[in-house]
PDB file of C-alpha atoms in Angstrom:
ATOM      1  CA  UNK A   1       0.000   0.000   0.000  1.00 61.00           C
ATOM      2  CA  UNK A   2       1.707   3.241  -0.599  1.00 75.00           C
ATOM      3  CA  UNK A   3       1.798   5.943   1.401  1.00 91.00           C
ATOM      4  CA  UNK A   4       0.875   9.806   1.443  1.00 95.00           C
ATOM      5  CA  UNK A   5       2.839  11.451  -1.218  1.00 96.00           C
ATOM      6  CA  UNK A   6       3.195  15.070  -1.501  1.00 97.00           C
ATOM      7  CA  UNK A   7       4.277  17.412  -4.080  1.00 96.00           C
ATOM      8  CA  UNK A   8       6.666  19.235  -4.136  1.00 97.00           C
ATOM      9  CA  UNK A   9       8.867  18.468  -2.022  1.00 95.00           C
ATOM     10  CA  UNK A  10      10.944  21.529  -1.796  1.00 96.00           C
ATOM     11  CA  UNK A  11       9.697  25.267  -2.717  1.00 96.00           C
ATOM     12  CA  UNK A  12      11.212  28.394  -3.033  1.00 97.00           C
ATOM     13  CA  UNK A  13       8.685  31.563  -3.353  1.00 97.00           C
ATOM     14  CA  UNK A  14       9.011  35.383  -3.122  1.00 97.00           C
ATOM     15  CA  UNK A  15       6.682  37.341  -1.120  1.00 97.00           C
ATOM     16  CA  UNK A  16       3.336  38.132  -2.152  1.00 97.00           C
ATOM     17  CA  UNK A  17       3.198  35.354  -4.660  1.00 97.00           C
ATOM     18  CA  UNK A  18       0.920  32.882  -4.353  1.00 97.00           C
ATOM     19  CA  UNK A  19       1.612  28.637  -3.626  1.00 97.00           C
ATOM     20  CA  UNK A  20      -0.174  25.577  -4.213  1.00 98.00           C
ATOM     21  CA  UNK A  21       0.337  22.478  -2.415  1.00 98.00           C
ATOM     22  CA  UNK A  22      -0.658  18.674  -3.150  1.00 98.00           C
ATOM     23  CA  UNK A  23      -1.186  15.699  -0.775  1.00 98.00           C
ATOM     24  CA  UNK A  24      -2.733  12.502  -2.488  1.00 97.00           C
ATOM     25  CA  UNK A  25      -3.850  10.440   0.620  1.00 96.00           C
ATOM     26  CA  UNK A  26      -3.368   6.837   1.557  1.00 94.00           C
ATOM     27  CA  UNK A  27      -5.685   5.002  -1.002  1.00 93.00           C
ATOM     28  CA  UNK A  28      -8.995   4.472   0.484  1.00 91.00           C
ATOM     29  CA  UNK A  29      -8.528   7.287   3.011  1.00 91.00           C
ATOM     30  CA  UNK A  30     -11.204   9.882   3.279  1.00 91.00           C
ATOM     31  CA  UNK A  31      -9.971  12.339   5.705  1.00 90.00           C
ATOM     32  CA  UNK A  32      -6.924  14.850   4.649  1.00 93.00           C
ATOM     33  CA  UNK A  33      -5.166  17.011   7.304  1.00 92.00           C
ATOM     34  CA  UNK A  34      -2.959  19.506   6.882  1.00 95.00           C
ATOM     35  CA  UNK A  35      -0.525  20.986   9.220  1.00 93.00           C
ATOM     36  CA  UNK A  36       2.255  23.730   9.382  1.00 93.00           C
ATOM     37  CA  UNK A  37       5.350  23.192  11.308  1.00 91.00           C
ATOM     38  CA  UNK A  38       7.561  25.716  12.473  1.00 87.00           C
ATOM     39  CA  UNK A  39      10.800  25.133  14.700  1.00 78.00           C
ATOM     40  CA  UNK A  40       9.223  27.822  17.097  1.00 69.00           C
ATOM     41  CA  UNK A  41       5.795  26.879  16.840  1.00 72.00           C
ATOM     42  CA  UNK A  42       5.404  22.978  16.641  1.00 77.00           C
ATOM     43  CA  UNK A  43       2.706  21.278  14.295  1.00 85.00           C
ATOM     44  CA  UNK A  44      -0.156  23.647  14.266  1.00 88.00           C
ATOM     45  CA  UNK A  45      -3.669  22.044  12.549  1.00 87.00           C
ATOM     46  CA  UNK A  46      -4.371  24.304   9.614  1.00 91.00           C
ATOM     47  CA  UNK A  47      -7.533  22.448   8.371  1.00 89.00           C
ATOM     48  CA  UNK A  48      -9.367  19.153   7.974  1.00 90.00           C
ATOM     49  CA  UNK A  49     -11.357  17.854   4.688  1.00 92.00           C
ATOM     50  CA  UNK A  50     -13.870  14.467   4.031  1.00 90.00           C
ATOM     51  CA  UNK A  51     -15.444  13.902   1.296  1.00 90.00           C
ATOM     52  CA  UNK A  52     -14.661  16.948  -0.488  1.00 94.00           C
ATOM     53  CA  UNK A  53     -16.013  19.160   2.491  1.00 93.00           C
ATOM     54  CA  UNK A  54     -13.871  21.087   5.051  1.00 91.00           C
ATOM     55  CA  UNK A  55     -14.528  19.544   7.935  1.00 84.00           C
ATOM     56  CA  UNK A  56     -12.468  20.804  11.024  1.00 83.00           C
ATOM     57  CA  UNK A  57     -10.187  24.382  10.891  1.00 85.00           C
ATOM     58  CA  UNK A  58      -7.284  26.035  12.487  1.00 85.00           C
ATOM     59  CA  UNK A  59      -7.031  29.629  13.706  1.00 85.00           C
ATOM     60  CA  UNK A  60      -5.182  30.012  10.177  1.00 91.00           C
ATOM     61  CA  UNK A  61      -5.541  33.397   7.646  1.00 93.00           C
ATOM     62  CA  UNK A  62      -8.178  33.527   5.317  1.00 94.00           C
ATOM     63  CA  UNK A  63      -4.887  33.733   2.882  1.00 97.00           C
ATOM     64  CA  UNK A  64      -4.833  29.873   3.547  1.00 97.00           C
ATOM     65  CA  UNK A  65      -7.515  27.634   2.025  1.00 96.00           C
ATOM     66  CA  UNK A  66      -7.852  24.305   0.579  1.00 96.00           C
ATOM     67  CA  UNK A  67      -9.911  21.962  -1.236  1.00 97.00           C
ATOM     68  CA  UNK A  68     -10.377  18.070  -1.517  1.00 97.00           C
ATOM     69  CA  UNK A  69     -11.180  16.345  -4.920  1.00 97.00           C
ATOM     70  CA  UNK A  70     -13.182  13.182  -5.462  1.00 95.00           C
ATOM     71  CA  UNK A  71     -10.525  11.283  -5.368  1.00 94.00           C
ATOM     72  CA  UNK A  72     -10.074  11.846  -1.958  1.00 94.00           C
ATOM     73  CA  UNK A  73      -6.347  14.136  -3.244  1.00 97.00           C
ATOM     74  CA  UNK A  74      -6.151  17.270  -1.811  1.00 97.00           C
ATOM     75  CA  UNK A  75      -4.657  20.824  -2.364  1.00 98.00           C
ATOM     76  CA  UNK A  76      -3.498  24.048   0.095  1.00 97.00           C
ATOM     77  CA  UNK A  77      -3.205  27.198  -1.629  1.00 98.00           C
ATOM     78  CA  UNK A  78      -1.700  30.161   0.238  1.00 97.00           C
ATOM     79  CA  UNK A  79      -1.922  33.562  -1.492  1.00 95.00           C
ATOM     80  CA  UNK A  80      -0.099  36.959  -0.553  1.00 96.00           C
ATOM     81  CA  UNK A  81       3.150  35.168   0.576  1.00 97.00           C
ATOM     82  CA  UNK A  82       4.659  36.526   3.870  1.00 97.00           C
ATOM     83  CA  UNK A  83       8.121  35.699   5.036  1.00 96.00           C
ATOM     84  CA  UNK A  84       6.656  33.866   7.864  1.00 94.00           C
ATOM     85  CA  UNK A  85       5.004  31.587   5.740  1.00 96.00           C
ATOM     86  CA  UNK A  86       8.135  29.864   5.578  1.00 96.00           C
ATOM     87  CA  UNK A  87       7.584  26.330   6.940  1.00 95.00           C
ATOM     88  CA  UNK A  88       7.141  22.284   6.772  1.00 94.00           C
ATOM     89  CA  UNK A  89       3.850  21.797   5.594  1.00 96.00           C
ATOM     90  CA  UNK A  90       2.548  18.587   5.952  1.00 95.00           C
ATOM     91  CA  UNK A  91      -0.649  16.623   5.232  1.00 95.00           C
ATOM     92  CA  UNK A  92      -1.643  13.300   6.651  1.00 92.00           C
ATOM     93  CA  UNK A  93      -4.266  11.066   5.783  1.00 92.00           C
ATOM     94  CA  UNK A  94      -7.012   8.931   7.994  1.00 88.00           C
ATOM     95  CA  UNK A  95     -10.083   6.692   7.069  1.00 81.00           C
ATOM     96  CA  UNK A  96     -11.564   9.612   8.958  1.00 71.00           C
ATOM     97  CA  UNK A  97     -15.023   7.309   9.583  1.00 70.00           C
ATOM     98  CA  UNK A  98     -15.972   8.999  12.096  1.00 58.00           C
ATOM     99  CA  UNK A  99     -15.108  12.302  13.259  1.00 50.00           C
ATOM    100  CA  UNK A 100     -13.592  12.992  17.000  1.00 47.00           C
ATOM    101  CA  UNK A 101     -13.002   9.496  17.160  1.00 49.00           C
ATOM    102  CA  UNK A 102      -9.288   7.746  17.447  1.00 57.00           C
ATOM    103  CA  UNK A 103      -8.223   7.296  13.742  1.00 71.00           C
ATOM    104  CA  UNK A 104      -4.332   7.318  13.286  1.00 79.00           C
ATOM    105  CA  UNK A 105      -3.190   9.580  10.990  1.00 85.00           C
ATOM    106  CA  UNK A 106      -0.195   8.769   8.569  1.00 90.00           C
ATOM    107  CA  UNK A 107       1.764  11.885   7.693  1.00 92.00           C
ATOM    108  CA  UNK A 108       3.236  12.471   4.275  1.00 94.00           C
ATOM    109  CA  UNK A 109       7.369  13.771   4.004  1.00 93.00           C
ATOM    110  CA  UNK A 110       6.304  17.516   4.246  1.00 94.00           C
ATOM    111  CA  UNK A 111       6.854  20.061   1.412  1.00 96.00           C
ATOM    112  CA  UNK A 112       9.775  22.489   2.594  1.00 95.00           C
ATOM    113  CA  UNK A 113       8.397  26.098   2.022  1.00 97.00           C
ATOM    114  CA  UNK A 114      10.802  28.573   1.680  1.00 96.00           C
ATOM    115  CA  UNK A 115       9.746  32.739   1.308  1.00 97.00           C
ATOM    116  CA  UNK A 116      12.355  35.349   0.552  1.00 96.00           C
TER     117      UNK A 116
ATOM    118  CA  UNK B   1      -9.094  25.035  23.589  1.00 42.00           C
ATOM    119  CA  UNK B   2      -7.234  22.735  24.868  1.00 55.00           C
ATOM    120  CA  UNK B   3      -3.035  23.555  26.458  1.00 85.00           C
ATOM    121  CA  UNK B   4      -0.284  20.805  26.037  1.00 91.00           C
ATOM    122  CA  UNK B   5       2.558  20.927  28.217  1.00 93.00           C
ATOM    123  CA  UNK B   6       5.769  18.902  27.765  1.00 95.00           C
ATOM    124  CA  UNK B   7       9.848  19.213  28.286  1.00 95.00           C
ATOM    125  CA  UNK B   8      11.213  20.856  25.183  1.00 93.00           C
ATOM    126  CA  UNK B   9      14.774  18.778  25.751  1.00 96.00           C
ATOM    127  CA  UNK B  10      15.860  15.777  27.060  1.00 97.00           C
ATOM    128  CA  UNK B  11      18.963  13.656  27.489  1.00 97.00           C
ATOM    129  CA  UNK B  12      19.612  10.394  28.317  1.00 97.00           C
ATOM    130  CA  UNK B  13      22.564   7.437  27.624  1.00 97.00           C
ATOM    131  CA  UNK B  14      22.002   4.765  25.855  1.00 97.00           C
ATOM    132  CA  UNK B  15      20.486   1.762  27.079  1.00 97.00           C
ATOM    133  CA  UNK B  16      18.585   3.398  29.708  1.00 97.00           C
ATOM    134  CA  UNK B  17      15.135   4.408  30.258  1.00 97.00           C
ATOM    135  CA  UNK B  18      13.485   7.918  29.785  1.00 98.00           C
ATOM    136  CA  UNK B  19      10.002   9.213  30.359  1.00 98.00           C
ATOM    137  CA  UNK B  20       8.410  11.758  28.110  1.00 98.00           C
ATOM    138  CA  UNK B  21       5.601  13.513  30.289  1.00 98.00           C
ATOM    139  CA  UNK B  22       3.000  15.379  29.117  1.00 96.00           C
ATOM    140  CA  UNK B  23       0.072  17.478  30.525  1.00 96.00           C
ATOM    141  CA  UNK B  24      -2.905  19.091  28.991  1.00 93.00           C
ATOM    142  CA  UNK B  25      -6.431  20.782  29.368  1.00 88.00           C
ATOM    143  CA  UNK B  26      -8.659  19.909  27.145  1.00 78.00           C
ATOM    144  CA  UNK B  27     -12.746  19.842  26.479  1.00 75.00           C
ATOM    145  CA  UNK B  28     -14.372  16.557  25.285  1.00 75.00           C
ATOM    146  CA  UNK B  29     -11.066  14.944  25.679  1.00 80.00           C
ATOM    147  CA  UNK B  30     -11.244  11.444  23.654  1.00 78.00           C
ATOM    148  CA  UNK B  31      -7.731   9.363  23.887  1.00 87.00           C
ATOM    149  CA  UNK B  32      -3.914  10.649  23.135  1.00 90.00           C
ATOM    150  CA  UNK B  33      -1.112  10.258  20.687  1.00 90.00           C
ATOM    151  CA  UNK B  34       1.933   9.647  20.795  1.00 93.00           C
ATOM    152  CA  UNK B  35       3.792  10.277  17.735  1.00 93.00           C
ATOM    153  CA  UNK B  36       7.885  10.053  17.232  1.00 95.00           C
ATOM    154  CA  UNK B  37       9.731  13.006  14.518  1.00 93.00           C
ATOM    155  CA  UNK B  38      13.214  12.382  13.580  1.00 93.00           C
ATOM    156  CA  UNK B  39      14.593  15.275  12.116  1.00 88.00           C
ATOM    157  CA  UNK B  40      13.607  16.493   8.559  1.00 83.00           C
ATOM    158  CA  UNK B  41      11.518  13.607   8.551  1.00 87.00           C
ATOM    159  CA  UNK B  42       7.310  13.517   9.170  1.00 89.00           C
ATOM    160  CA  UNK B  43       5.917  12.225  12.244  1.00 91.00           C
ATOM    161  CA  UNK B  44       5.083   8.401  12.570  1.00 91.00           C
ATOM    162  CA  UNK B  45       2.452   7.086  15.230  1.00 88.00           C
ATOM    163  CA  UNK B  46       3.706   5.216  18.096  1.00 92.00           C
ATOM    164  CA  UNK B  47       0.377   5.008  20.821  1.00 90.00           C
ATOM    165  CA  UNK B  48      -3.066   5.654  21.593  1.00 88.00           C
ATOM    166  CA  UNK B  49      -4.229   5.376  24.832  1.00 90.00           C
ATOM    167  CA  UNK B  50      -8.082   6.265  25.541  1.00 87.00           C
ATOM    168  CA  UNK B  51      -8.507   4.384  29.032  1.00 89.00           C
ATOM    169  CA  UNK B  52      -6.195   4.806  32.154  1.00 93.00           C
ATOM    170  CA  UNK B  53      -3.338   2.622  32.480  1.00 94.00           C
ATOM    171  CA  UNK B  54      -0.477   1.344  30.944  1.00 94.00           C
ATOM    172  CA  UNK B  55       0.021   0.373  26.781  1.00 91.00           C
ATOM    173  CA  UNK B  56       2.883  -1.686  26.324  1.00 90.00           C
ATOM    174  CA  UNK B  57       4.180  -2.173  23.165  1.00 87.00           C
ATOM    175  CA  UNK B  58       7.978  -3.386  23.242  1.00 92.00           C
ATOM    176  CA  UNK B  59      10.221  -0.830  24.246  1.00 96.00           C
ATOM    177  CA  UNK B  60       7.418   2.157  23.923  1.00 95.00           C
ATOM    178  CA  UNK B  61       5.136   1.973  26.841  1.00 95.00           C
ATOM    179  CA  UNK B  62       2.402   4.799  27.164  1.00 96.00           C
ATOM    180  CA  UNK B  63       0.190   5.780  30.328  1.00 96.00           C
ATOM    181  CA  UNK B  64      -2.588   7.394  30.820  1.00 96.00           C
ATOM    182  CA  UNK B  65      -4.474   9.662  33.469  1.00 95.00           C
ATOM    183  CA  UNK B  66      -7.588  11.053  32.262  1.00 93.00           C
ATOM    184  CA  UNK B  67      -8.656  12.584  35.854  1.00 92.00           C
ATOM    185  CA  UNK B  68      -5.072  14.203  35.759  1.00 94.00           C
ATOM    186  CA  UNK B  69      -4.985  14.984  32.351  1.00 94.00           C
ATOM    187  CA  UNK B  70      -1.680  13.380  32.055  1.00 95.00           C
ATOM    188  CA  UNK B  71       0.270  11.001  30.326  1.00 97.00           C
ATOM    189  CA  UNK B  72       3.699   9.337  29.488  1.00 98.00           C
ATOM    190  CA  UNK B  73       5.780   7.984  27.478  1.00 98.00           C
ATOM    191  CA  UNK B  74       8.082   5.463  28.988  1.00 97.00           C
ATOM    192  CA  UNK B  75      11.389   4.436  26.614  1.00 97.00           C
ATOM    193  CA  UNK B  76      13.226   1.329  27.597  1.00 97.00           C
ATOM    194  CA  UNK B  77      16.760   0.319  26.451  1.00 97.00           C
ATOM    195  CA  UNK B  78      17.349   3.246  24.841  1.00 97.00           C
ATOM    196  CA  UNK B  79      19.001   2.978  21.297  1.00 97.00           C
ATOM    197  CA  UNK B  80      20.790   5.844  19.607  1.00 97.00           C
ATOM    198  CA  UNK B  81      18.242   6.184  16.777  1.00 96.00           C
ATOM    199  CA  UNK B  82      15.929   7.262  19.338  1.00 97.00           C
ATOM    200  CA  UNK B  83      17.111  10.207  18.917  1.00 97.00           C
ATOM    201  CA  UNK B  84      14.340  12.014  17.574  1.00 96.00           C
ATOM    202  CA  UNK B  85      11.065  14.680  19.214  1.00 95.00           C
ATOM    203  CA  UNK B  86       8.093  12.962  20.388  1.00 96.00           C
ATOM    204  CA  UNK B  87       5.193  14.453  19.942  1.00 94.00           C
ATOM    205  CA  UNK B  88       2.203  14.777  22.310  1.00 93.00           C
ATOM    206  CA  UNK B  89      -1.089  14.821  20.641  1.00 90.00           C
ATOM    207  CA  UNK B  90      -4.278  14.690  22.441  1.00 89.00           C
ATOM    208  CA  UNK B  91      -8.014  14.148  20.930  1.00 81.00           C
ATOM    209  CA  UNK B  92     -10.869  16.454  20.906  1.00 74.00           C
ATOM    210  CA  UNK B  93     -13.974  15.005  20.310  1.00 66.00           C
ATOM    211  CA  UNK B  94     -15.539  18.689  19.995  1.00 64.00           C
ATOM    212  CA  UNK B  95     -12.828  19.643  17.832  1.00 63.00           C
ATOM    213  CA  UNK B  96     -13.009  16.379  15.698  1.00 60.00           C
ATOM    214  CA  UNK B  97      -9.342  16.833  15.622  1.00 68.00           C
ATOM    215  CA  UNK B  98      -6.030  16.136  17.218  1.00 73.00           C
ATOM    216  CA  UNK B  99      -4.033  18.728  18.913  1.00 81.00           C
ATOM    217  CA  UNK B 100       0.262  18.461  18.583  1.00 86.00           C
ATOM    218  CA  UNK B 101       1.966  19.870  21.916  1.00 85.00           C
ATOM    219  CA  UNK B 102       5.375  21.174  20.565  1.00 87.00           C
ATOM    220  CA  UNK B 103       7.326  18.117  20.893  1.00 92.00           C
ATOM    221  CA  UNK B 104       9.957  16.920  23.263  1.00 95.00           C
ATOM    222  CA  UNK B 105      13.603  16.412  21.563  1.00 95.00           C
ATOM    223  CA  UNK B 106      15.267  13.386  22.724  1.00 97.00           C
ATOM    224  CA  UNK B 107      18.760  12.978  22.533  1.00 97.00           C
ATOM    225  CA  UNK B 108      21.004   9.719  22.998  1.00 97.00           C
ATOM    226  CA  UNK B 109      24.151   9.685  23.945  1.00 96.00           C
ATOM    227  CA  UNK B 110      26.705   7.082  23.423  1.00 95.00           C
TER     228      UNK B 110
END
């Protein structure tokens, strides 16, 4: 079974541009999370989706926003680039049957954002 | 909302034990992760524990203390790819989500 890829790995942006990020889940996995990690901050929850509907959200920017396809892949866009933007974001995947309860998440590698 | 606390460092020798504690406030508390980060690497699950007591699972043990709102993780014959930040993570029902406290780093030294 593979498992969560995401692409790309590594990004370098200016700021104010704009990003797009991909996560394709573990296949049959319903639930996509997405997270930012900063070395100051730790893993903070940016937002949840099932079945192509956000489902849970972070205390995140309206400048960050996502969507879920019905193939269960999903994408983070974040527009207006700030320096502080610059993180490991990461996306993990669950069967996500049933929210609030215990359902392991699997974490892709992270892509490496980078703002100048 | 819900506060994590945990040690930000920790060092121990190898082939000894170390405990990981971690405390936390939450509403409509529903189990806690445990989750291990090496560096540059994403975080792999290690435990769940949703009733008191004591998980056991080789040399990762995990307990649990929901009236305390407490837990630990309990690292026996410590090896030097330990080395790595383990991440608290406990469930809220309300939220439908987990929350990450920011991670103890473990070092092992030789």
């Amino acid at each position: 079974k593979a498992g969560v890829t995401q692409t790309p790995r590594y990004l370098i942006k200016t700021r104010g541009q704009q990003v797009t990020l991909s996560c394709s889940p573990i296949s049959g996995h319903r639930s996509v999370s997405w997270y930012q990690q900063t070395p100051g901050q730790g893993l903070q929850f940016l937002f949840e989706y099932f079945s192509e509907t956000q489902r849970n959200k972070g205390n995140f920017p309206g400048r960050f926003s996502g969507r879920q396809f019905s193939n269960s892949r999903s994408e983070m866009n974040v527009s207006t680039l700030e320096l502080g933007d610059s993180a490991l974001y990461l996306c993990a995947s669950s069967s996500g049957i049933s929210a609030g309860r215990a359902d392991e998440q699997f974490f892709g590698p992270g892509t490496r954002l980078t703002v100048l | 909302g819900q506060n994590i606390d945990q040690p930000t460092e920790m060092t121990a020798t190898e082939g000894a034990i170390v405990q990981i504690n971690c405390t936390y406030q939450t509403s409509g508390f529903n189990g806690l992760f445990w989750y291990q980060q090496h560096a540059g690497e994403a975080p792999t699950f290690l435990s769940y524990n949703v009733l008191d007591g004591l998980e056991e699972k080789g040399r990762f043990s995990s307990f649990l203390s929901r009236s305390k709102g407490y837990s630990y993780l309990l690292l026996k014959e410590l090896q030097m790819k330990d080395s790595a930040s383990y991440l608290c993570a406990p469930l809220n029902t309300n939220a439908g989500k987990s929350t990450f406290g920011d991670g103890t780093t473990l070092t092992v030294k030789p």
